[in-house]
mmCIF file of C-alpha atoms and ligand atoms in Angstrom:
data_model
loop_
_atom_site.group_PDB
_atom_site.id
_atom_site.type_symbol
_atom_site.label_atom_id
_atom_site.label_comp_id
_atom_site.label_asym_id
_atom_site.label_seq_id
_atom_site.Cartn_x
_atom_site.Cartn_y
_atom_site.Cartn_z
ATOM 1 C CA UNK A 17 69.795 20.245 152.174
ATOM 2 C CA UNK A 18 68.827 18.016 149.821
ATOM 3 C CA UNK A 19 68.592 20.156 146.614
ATOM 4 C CA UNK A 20 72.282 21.180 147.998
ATOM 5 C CA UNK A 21 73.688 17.216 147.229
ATOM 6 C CA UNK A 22 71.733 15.973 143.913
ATOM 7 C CA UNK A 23 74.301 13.982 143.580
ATOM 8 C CA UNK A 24 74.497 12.700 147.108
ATOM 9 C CA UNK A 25 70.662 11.865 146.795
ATOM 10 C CA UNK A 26 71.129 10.054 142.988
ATOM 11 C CA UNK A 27 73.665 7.929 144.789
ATOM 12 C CA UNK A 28 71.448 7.059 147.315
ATOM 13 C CA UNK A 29 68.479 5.944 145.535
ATOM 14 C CA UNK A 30 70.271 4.160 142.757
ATOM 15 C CA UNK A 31 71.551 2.128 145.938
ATOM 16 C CA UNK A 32 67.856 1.547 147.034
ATOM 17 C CA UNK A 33 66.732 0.500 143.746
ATOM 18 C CA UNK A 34 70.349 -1.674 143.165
ATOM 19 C CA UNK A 35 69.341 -3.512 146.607
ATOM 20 C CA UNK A 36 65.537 -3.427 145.843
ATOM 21 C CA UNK A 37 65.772 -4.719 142.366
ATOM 22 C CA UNK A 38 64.629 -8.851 141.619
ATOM 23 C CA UNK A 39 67.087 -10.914 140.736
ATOM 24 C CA UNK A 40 67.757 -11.592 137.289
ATOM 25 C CA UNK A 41 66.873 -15.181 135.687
ATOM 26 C CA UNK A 42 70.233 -16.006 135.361
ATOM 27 C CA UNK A 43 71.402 -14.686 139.151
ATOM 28 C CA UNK A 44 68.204 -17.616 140.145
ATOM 29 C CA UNK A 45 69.911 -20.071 138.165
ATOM 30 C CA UNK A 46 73.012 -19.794 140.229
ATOM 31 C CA UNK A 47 70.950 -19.598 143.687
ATOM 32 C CA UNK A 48 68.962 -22.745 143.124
ATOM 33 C CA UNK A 49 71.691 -24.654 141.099
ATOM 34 C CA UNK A 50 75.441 -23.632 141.812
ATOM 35 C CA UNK A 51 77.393 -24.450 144.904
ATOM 36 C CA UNK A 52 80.968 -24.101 144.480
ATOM 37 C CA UNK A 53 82.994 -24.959 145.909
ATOM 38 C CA UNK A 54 80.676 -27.244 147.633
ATOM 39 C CA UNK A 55 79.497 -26.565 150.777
ATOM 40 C CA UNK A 56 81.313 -28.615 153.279
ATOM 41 C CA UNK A 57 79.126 -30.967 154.721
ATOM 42 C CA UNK A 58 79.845 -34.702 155.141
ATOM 43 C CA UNK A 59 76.434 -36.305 155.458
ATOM 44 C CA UNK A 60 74.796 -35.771 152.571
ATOM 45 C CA UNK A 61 71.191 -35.623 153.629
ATOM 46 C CA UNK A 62 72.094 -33.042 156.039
ATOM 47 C CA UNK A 63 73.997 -31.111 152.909
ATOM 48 C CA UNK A 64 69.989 -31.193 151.051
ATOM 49 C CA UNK A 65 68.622 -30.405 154.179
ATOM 50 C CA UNK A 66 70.507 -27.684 154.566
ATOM 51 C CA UNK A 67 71.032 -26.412 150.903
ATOM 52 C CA UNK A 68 67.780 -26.235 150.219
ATOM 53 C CA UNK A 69 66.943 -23.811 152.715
ATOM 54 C CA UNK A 70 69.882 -21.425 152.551
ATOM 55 C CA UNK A 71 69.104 -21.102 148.914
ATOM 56 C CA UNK A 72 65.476 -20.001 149.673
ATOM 57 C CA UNK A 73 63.383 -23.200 148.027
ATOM 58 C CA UNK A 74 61.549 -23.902 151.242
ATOM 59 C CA UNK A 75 59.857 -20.977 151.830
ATOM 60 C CA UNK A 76 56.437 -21.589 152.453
ATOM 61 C CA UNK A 77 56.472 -24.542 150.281
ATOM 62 C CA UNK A 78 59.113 -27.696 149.841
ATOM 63 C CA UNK A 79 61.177 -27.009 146.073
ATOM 64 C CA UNK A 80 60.170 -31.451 144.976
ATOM 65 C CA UNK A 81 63.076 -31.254 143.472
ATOM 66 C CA UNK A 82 66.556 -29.430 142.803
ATOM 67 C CA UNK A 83 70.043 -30.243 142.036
ATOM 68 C CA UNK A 84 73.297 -28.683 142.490
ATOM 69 C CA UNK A 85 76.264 -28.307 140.255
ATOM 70 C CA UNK A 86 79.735 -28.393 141.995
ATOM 71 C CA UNK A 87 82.089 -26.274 139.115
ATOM 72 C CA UNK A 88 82.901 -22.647 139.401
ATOM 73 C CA UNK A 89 80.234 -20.137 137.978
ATOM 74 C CA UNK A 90 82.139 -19.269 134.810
ATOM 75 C CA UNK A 91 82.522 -22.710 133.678
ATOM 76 C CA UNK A 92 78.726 -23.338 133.980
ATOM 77 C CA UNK A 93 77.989 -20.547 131.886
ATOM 78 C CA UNK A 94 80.257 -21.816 129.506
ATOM 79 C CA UNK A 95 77.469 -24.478 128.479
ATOM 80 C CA UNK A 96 75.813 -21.910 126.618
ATOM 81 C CA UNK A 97 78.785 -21.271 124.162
ATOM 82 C CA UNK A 98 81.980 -22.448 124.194
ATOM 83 C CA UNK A 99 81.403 -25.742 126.412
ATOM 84 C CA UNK A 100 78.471 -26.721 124.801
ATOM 85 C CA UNK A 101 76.491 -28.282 122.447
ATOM 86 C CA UNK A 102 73.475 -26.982 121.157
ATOM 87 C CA UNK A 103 70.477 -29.684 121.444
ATOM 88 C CA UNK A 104 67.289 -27.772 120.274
ATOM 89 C CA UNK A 105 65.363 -24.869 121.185
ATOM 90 C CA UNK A 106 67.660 -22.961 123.694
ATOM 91 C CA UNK A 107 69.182 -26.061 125.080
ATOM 92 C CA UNK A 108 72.532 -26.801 125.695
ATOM 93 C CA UNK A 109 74.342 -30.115 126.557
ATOM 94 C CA UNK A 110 77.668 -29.825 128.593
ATOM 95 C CA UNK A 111 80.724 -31.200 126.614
ATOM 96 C CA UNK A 112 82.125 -32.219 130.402
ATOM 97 C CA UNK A 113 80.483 -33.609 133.029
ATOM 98 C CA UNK A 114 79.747 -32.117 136.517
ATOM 99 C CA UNK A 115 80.103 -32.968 140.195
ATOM 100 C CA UNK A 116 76.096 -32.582 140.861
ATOM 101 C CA UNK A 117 74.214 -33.088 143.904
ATOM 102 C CA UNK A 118 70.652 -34.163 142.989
ATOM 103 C CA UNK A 119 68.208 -33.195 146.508
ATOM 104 C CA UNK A 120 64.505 -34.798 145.841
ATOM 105 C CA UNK A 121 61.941 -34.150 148.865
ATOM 106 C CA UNK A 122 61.347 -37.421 150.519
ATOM 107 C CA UNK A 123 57.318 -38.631 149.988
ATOM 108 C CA UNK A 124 54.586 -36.252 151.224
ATOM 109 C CA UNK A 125 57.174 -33.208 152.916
ATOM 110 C CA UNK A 126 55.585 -30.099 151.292
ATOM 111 C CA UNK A 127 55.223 -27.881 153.913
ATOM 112 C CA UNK A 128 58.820 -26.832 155.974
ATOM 113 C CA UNK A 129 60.328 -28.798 157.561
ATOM 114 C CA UNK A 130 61.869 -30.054 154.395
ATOM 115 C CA UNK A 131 63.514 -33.603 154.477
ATOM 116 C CA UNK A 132 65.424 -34.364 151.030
ATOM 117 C CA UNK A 133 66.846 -37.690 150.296
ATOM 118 C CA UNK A 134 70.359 -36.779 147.950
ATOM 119 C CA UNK A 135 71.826 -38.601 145.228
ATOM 120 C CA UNK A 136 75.647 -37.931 144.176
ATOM 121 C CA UNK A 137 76.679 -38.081 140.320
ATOM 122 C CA UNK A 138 78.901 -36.851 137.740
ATOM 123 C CA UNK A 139 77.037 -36.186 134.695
ATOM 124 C CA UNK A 140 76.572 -34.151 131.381
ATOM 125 C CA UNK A 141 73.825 -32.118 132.481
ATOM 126 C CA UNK A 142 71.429 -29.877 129.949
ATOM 127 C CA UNK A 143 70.572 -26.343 130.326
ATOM 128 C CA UNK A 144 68.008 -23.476 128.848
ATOM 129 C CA UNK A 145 70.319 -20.368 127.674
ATOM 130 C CA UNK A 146 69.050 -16.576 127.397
ATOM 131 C CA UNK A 147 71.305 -14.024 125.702
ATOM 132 C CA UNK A 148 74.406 -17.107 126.435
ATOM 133 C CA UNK A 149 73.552 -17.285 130.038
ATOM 134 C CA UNK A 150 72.014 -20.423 131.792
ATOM 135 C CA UNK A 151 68.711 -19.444 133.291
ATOM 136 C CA UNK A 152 67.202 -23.023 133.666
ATOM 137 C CA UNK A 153 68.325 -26.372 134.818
ATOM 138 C CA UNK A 154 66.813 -29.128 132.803
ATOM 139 C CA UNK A 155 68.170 -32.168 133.859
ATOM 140 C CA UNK A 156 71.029 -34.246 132.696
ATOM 141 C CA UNK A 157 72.023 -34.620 129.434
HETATM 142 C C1 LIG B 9 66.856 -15.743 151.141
HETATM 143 O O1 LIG B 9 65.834 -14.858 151.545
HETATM 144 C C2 LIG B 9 66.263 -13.924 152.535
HETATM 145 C C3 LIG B 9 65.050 -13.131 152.991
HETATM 146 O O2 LIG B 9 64.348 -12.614 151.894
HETATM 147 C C4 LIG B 9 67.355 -13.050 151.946
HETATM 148 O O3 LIG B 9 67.819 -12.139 152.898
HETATM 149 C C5 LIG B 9 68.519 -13.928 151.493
HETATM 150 O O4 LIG B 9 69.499 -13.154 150.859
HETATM 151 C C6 LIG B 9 68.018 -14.998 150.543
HETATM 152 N N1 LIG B 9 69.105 -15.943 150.253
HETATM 153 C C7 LIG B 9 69.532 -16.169 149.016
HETATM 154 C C8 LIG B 9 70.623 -17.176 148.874
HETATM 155 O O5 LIG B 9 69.070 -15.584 148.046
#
């Protein structure tokens, strides 16, 4: 049966390993940084509160800090070449500024439930790159 579909067996296990497989560094950056279009959610502590979980950085521990960037995928990425400026090491400074929701755990929550106290912006924000691809969020710029 099975040596009668190699192929149908290749198929399958490249599947297993495709679902299997860790995420890259870059595919993290997006979880933990990019929401767009933003999640609709008017109260903005609720939109931490929430965030934060759905994007796995409260398991088993509370993330201190995190902050989302509102602006399509592509254009993020873009900090690392064309819509950025190189600032040293591997780190880029956006030439625009972003919609960003900054989430910082409020005093002593480390354990879930997480409670996050947000703080809206629009800033120039500064990331690592690796191979032109954000992989960390540094802060703003
Ligand atoms: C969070 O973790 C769960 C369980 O491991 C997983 O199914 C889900 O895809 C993760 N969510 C994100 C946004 O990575």
């Amino acid at each position: 049966m099975v040596l009668k579909a190699p192929g149908v067996l290749l198929v399958f296990l490249l599947a297993c390993f495709a679902l299997a497989r860790r995420e890259t560094r870059h595919e993290k950056f997006r979880r933990q940084h990019v929401d767009f279009p933003k999640t609709s959610i008017p109260d903005a502590r609720r939109y931490c509160n929430l965030l934060m979980q759905q994007r796995n950085l409260t398991v088993g521990i509370c993330k201190p800090s995190n902050t989302f960037i509102h602006a399509e995928p592509a254009q993020v990425d873009s900090v690392c070449t064309s819509g950025g400026t190189h600032h040293d090491e591997n780190y880029y400074n956006s030439n625009v500024a972003f919609a960003l929701t900054a989430c910082r755990v409020v005093g002593g929550s480390q354990r879930p439930p997480c409670n996050y106290r947000p703080k809206l912006s629009t800033q120039r924000i500064r990331v690592a790159c690796v191979n032109g691809m954000p992989v960390h969020y540094k802060g703003q710029a």
